[in-house]
XYZ file of C-alpha atoms in Angstrom:
560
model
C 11.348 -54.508 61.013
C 9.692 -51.490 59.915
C 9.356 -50.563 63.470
C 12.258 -51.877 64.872
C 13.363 -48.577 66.734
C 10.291 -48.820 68.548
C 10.598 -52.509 69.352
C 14.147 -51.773 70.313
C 12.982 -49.017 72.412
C 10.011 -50.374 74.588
C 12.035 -53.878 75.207
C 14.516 -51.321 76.884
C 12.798 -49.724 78.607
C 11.104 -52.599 80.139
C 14.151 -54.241 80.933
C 15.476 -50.912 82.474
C 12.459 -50.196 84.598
C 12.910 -53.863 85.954
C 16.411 -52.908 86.909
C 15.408 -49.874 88.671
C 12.657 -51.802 90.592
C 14.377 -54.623 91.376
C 17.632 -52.554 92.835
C 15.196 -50.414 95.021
C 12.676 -53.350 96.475
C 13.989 -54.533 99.842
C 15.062 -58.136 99.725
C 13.524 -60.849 101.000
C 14.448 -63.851 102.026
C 12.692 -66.933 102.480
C 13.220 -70.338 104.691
C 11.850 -73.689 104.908
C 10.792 -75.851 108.054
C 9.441 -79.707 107.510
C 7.259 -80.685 109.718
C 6.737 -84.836 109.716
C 2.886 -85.569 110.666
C 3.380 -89.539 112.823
C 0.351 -90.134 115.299
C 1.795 -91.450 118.766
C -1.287 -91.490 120.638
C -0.637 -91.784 124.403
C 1.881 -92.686 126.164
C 0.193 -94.760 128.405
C -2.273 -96.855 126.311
C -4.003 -99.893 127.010
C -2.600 -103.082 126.101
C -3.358 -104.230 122.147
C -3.908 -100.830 120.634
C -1.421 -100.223 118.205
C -0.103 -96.830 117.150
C 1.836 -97.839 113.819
C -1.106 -96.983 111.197
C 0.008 -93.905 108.546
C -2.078 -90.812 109.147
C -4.942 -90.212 106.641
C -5.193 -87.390 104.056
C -8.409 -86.108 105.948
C -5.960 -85.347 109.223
C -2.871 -84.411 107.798
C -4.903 -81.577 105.587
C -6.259 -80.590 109.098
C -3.285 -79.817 110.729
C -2.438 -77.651 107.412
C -5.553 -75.735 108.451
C -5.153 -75.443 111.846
C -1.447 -74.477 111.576
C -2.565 -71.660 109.676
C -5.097 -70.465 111.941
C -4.115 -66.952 114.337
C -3.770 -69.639 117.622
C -1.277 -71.327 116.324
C 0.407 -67.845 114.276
C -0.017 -66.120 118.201
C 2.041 -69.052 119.981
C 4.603 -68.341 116.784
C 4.499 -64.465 117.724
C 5.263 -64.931 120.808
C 7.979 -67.714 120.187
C 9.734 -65.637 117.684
C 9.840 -62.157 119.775
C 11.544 -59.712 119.595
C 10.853 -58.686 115.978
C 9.474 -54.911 114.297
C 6.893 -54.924 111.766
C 9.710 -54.024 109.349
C 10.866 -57.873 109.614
C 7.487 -58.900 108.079
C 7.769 -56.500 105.121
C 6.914 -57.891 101.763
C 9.049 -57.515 98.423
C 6.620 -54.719 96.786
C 6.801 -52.845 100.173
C 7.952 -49.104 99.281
C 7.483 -47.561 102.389
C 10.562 -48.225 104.240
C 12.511 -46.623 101.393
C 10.562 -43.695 101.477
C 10.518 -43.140 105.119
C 14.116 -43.590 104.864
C 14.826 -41.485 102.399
C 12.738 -38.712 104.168
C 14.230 -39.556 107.510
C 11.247 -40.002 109.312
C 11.081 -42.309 111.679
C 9.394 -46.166 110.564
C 5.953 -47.089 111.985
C 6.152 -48.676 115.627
C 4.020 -51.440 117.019
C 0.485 -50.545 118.279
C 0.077 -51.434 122.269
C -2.001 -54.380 122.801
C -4.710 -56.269 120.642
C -4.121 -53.562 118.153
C -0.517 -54.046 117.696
C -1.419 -57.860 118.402
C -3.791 -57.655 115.052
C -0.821 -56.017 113.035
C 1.495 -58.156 113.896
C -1.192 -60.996 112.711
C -1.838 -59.695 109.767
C 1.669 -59.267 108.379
C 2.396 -62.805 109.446
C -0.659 -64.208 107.472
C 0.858 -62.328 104.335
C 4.769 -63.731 105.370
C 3.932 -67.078 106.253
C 2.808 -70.214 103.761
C 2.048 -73.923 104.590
C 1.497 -76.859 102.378
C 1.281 -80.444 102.448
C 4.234 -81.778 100.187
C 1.853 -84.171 97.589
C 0.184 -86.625 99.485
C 3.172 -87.246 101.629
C 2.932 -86.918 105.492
C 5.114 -83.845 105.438
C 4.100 -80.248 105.914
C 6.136 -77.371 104.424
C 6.429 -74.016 106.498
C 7.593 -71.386 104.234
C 8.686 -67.845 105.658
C 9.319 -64.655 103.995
C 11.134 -62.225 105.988
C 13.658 -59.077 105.736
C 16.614 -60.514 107.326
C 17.157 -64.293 106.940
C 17.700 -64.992 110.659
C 14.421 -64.015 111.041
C 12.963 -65.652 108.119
C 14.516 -69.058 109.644
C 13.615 -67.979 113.473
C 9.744 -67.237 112.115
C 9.418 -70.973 110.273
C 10.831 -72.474 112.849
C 8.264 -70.843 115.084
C 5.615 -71.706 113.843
C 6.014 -75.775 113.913
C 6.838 -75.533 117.498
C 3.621 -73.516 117.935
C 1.644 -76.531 116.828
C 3.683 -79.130 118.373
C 3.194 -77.095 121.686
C -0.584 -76.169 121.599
C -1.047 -79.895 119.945
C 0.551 -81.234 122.953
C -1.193 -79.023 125.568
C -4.463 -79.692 123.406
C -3.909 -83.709 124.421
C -2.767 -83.117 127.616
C -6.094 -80.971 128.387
C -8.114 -83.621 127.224
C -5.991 -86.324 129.387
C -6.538 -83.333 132.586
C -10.393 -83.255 131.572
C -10.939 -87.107 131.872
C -8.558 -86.820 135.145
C -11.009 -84.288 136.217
C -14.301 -86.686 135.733
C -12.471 -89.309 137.287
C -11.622 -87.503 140.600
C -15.327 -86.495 140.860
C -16.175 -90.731 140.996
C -13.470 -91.030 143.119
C -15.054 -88.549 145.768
C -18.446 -90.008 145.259
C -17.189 -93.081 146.122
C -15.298 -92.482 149.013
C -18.478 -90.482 150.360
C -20.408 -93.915 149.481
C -17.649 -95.908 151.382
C -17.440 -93.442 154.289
C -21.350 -93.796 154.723
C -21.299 -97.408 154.443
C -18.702 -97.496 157.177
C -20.736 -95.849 159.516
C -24.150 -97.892 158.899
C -21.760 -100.627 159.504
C -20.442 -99.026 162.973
C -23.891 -98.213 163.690
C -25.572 -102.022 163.102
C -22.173 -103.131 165.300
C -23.501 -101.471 168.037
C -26.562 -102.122 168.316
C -26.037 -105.388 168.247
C -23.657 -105.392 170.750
C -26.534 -104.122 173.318
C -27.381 -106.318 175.940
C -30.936 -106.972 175.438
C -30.106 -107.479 171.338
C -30.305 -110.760 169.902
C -26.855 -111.123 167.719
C -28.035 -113.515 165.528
C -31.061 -110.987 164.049
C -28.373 -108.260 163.212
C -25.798 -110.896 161.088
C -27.057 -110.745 157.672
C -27.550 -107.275 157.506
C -23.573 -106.673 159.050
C -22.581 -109.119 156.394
C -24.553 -107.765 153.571
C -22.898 -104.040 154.513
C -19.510 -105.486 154.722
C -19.560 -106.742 151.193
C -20.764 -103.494 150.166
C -18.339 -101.680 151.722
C -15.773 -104.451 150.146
C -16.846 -103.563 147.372
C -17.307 -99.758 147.355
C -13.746 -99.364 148.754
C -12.393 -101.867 145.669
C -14.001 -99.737 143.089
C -12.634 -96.636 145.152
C -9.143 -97.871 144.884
C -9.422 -98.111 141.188
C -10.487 -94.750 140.200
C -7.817 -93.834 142.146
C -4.854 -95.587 140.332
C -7.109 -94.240 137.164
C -6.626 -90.680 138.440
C -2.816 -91.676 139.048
C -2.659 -92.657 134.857
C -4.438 -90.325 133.497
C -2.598 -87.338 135.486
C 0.909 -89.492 134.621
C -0.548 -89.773 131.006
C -0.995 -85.747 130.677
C 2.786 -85.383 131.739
C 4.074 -87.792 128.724
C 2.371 -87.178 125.913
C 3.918 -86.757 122.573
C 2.798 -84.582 119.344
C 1.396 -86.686 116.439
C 3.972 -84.110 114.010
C 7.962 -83.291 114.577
C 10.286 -81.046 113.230
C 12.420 -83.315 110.772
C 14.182 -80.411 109.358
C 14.765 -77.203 110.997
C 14.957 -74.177 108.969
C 18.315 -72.177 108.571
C 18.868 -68.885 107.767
C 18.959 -68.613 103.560
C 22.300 -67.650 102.096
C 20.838 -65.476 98.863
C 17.369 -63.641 98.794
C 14.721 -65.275 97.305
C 13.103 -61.936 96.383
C 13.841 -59.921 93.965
C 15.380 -62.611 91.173
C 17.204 -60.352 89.359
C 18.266 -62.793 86.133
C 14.154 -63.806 86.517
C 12.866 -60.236 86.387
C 14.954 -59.199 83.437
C 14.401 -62.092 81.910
C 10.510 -61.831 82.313
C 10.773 -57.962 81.301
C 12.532 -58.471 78.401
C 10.164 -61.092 77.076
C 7.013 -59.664 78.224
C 8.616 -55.635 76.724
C 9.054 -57.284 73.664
C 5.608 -58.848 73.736
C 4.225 -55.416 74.540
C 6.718 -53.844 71.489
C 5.246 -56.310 69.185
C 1.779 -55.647 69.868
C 2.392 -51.348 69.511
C 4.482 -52.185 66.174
C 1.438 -54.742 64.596
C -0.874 -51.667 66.205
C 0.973 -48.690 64.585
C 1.655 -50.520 61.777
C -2.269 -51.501 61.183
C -3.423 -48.001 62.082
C -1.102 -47.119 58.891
C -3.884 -46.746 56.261
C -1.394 -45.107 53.785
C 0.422 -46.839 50.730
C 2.825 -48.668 51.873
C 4.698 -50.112 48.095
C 5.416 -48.454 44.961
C 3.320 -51.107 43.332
C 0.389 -49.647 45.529
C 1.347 -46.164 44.308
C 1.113 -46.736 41.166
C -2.298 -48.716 40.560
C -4.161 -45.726 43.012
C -2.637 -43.212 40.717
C -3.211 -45.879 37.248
C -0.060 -45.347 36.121
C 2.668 -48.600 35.159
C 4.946 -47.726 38.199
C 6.223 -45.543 40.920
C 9.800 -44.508 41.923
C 10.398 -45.094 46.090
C 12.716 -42.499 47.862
C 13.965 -43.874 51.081
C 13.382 -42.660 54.287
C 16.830 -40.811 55.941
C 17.771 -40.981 59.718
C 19.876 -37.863 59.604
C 18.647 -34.823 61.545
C 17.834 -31.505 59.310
C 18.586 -28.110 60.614
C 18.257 -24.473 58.683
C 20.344 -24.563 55.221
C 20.673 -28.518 55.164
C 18.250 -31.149 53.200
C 18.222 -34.674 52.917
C 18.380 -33.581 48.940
C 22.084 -32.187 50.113
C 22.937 -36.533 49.203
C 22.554 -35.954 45.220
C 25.227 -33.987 45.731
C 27.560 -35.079 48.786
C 26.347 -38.831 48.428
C 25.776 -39.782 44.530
C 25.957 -43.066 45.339
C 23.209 -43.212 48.151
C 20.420 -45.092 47.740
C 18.026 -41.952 48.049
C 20.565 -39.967 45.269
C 19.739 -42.993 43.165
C 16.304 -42.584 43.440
C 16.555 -39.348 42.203
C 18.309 -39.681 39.536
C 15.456 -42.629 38.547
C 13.012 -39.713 38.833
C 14.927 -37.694 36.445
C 14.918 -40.115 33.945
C 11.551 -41.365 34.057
C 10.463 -37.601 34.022
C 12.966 -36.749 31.172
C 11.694 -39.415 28.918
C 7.639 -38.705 29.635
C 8.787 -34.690 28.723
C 7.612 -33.692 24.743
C 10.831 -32.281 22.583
C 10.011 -29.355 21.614
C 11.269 -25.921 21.961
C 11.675 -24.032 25.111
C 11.810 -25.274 28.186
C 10.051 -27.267 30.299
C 8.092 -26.766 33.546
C 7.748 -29.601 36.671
C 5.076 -29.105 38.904
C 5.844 -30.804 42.017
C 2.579 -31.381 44.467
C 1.677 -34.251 47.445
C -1.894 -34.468 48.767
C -0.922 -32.872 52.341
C 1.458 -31.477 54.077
C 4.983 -33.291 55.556
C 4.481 -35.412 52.820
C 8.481 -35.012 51.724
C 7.408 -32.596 48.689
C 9.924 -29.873 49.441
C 13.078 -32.547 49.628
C 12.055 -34.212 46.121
C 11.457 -31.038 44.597
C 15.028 -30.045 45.496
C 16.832 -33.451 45.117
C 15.247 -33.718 41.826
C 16.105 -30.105 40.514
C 20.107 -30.943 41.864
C 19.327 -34.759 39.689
C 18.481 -32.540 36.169
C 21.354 -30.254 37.441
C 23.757 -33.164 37.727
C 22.769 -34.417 34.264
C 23.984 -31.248 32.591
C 20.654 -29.131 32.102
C 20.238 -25.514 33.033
C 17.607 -26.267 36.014
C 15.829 -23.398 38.030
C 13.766 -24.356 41.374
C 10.592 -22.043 42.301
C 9.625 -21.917 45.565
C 5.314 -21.626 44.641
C 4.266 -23.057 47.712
C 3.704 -19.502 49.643
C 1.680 -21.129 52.515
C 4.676 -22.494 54.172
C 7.785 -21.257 52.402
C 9.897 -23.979 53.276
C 12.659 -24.118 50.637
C 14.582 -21.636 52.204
C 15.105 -23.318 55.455
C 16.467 -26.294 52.894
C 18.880 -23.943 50.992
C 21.384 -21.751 52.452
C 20.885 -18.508 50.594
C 20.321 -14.996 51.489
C 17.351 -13.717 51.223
C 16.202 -9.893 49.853
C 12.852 -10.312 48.847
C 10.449 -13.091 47.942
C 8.426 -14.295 44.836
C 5.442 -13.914 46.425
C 6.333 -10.223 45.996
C 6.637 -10.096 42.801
C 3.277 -12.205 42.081
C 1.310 -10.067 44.393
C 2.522 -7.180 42.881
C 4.598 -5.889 45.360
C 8.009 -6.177 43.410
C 7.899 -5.311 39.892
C 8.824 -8.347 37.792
C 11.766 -6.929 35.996
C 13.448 -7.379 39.335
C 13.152 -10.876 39.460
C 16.218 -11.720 37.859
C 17.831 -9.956 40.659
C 16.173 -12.503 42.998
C 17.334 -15.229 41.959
C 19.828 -17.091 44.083
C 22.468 -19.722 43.537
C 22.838 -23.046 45.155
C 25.900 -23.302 47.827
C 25.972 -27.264 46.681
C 25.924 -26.738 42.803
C 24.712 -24.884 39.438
C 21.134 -24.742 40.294
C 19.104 -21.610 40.179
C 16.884 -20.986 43.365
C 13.975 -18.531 43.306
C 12.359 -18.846 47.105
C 9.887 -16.858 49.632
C 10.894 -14.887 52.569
C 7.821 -15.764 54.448
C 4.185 -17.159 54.347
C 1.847 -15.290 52.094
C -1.876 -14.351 53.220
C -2.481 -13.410 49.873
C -5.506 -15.331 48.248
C -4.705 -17.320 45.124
C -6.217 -15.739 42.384
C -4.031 -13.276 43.309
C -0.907 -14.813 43.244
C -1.572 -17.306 40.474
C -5.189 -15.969 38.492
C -3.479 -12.839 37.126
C -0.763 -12.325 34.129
C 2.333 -12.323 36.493
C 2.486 -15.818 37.433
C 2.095 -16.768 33.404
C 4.724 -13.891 32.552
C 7.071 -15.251 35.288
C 6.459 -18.904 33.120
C 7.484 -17.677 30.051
C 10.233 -15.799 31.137
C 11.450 -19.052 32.462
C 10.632 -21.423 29.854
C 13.006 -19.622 27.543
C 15.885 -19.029 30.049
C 15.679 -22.352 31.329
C 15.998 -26.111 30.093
C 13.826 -27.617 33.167
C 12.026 -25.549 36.377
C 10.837 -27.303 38.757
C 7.930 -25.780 40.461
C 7.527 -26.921 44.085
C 4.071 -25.677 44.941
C 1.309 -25.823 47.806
C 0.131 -29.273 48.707
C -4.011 -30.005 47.338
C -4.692 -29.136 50.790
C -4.711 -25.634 49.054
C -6.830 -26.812 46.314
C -7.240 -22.919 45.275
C -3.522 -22.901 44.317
C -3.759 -26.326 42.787
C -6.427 -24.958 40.149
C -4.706 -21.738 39.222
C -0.993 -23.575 39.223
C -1.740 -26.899 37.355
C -2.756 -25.712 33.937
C 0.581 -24.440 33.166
C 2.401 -27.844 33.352
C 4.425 -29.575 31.274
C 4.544 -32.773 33.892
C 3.604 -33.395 37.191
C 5.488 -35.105 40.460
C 3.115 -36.521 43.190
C 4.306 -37.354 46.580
C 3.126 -39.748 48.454
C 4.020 -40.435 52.194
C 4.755 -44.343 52.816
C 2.064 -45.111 55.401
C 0.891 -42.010 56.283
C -1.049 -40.490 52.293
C -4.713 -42.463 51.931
C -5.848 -43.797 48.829
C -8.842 -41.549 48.894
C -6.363 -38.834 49.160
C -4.498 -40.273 46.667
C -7.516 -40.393 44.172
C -8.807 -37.056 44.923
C -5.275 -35.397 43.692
C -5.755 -37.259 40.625
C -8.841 -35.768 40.070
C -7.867 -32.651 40.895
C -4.806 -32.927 38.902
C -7.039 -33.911 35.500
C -9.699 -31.058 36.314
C -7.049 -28.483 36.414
C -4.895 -29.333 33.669
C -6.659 -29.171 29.956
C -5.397 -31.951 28.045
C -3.122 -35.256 29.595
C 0.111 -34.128 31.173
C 2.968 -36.609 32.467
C 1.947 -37.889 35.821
C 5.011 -39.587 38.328
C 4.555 -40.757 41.282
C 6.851 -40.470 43.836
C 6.313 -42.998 47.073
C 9.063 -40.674 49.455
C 9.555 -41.298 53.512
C 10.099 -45.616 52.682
C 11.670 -47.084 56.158
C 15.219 -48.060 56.350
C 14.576 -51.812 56.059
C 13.688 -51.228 52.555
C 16.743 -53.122 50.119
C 17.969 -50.611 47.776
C 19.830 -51.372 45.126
C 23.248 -49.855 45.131
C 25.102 -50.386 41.620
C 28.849 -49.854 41.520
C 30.137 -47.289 39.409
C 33.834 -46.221 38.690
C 35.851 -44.308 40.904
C 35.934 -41.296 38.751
C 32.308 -40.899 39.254
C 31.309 -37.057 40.394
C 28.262 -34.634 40.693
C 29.922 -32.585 37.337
């Protein structure tokens, strides 16, 4: 929760980026031809062969392969013509909407085996086949631009397997043909040359000085042969005739059962899907930065923290505010527009706690209020707490000490004629520092603040008798003044500044001020200061998840 913005932020803009991806992909749609693998062997089979036994897995798994192999995808080209390479595009494909939006003209098919290879290539990446579980059917999935096509393209390529599977068994039945017609010739040559041995024998025994009876068993031995000869001629013959009627009727072992049609929606992009998957995996992402940011955090991060670094028995929490500042408005403004704000409550808890560590005693009584860097929230408490004391009746002036920045005038719309780094530099004589002081737009309180950033080195500023006249002056005019000075980061200032306190206020940044930071302050605080002063720790900048405790008071509640 403490990063919820964040989380809130990244899960949007995942979900957003989706959206704009999804609504500039081209769609793509996708259709589905079932092809039914049922061997049918020949047509023309010999007698007791039967043809009703299921395919195995081993052949069914090889028409998968061979049905994805470029024969079978080049029949399907050339089935499924005319098409443009556009028609094969795939869902992540930007180029068409660049080329449109640039007008130029989209890239053309290559002449030849070069446009041949393209067009390959982009079927190979539209096309998918798979064997539905370990039933006989075959799945032919197409992706395409347009769904006509999509449907035209599956639909392609199971008649490209049923045709080549076909002409594959009707080669083979033209092959044995082929073998066949060569006996067939050798025989008739054998028959021919038997006829004329027989013609030959004939006639010489027909001579008239031939005995007849010498030449019989050799004409009836070549008869038989040639019986014979022209019987096995005959049937290679009728076995040309079959095999050649055999290669005209044959059937595919795989049909069509369901044609593709042309998809209604697109299959690609899903747009409930996508946002769906973008949310979850931008929130996943969100998660991870928030546990990230949140573990790089090696600041406090609880008042009870706070207050066992510093070794004190607790520490008042100012919450963190999601209104914007600009020049002459604070986040301290609430004390006095809001009193019943959780951060004007915290305040007021600061007052107290300070007002009861303060000694009684006469004169007033000076705050020092410090934080261990900068943009620690220093500036704000100092202010909030000075309106708090102002609220509660006392006669509260607010010194701006912190010369390195000078921020308090850019938190309190006043004009400005001089600084009070002026007067402690020696610039301004000090009797003219009543003069300086300004009065706050939002109530009593008496502002003293800097012009501008001061180059002036601190035992300047602070070492010399001005800064502990200016004190004095104060202590008897005043009841409280609070003293918002330079962070330790100026630990110069800190050792001039500290040893005039009556208490101290230490910021601390939720998350963002170290505990070694923490302790060195401490240190610096009790090495500067001679004897124990009042030490309150302030934990300032708390997120917004934080449950403050809002008491009801009565209507007639006011600032005075």
């Amino acid at each position: 929760m403490r990063h919820a913005r964040l989380i809130v932020f990244v899960t949007l803009l995942a979900v957003l980026g989706a959206l704009f991806v999804t609504s500039v992909l081209r769609p793509i749609y996708t259709a589905t031809a079932l092809l039914v693998v049922e061997p049918s062997g020949n047509v023309l089979v010999p007698s007791g062969t039967s043809h009703s036994d299921p395919p195995n897995t081993g052949a069914i798994d090889g028409i998968v392969e061979i049905m994805r192999s470029d024969p079978v995808l080049t029949r399907a080209m050339e089935l499924a013509d005319p098409f443009e390479l556009a028609d094969f595009s795939a869902g992540l494909d930007l180029q068409p909407l660049f080329l449109g939006f640039f007008r130029i003209d989209a890239e053309a098919l290559a002449p030849s085996e070069e446009g041949r290879g393209q067009v390959l290539s982009r079927m190979h990446n539209s096309i998918s086949i798979n064997r539905r579980g370990l039933s006989p059917v075959i799945a032919i999935r197409a992706n395409a631009t347009s769904p006509e096509f999509a449907a035209r393209l599956a639909n392609a390529v199971g008649e490209a397997q049923i045709a080549l599977e076909v002409e594959a068994k009707s080669a083979s039945l033209r092959t044995a043909r082929d073998l066949v017609d060569g006996q067939a010739e050798q025989a008739r040559r054998h028959v021919l040359a038997l006829g004329q041995d027989w013609a030959s024998l004939s006639a010489e025994a027909a001579e008239p000085n031939a005995i007849a009876s010498s030449f019989q068993p050799q004409l009836n031995s070549i008869a038989q042969s040639l019986d014979l000869a022209r019987d096995q001629y005959q049937r290679l013959l009728q076995r040309s005739a079959e095999l050649e009627e055999q290669a005209g009727l044959q059937l595919p072992d795989a049909r069509l059962a369901a044609r593709a049609t042309p998809p209604s929606d697109a299959g690609f992009p899903d747009m409930k899907t996508t946002l769906a998957v973008a949310a979850i995996l931008g929130l996943a992402v969100a998660l991870a930065l928030a546990f990230t940011f949140d573990g790089l955090a090696s600041g406090v991060r609880s008042t009870d923290e706070l207050a066992e670094a510093i070794g004190v028995p607790a520490a008042v929490a100012m919450p963190r505010l999601s209104a914007s500042r600009f020049d002459g408005t604070s986040h301290a403004d609430q004390v006095i527009t809001a009193p019943l704000s959780p951060f004007s409550e915290g305040m007021r808890t600061l007052q107290v706690n300070l007002q009861r560590s303060l000694q009684s005693g006469a004169g007033g009584q000076v705050i020092f209020v410090l934080s261990p860097g900068d943009g620690e929230g220093k500036t704000t408490t100092a202010l909030g707490l000075a309106r708090a004391f102002d609220v509660a009746g006392r006669r509260v002036l607010l010194i701006d000490a912190d010369v390195r920045s000078a921020a308090l005038h850019r938190h309190v719309d006043v004009p400005l004629s001089g600084g009070f780094e002026q007067v402690l530099s020696g610039d301004v004589d000090i009797r003219q520092l009543a003069s300086m002081v300004r009065k706050d737009p939002l109530s009593k309180l008496s502002v003293l603040v800097n012009s501008d950033r001061s180059a002036v080195p601190a035992e300047v500023l602070f070492g010399g008798p001005v800064f502990a006249n200016v004190l004095r002056g104060v202590r008897a005019s005043y009841d409280i003044t609070i003293v918002d000075m330079p962070s330790l980061h100026w630990s110069a200032e800190a050792a001039y500044i500290l040893p005039h306190a009556d208490a101290v206020v230490l910021v601390a940044s939720w998350g963002k001020t170290e505990r070694t930071k923490l302790r060195e302050a401490l240190v610096a605080i009790r090495q500067a200061h001679p004897g124990p002063v009042p030490l309150v720790p302030v934990l300032a900048l708390q997120p917004n998840v934080v449950k403050w405790p809002a008491p009801r008071y009565e209507q007639g509640y006011s600032s005075r």
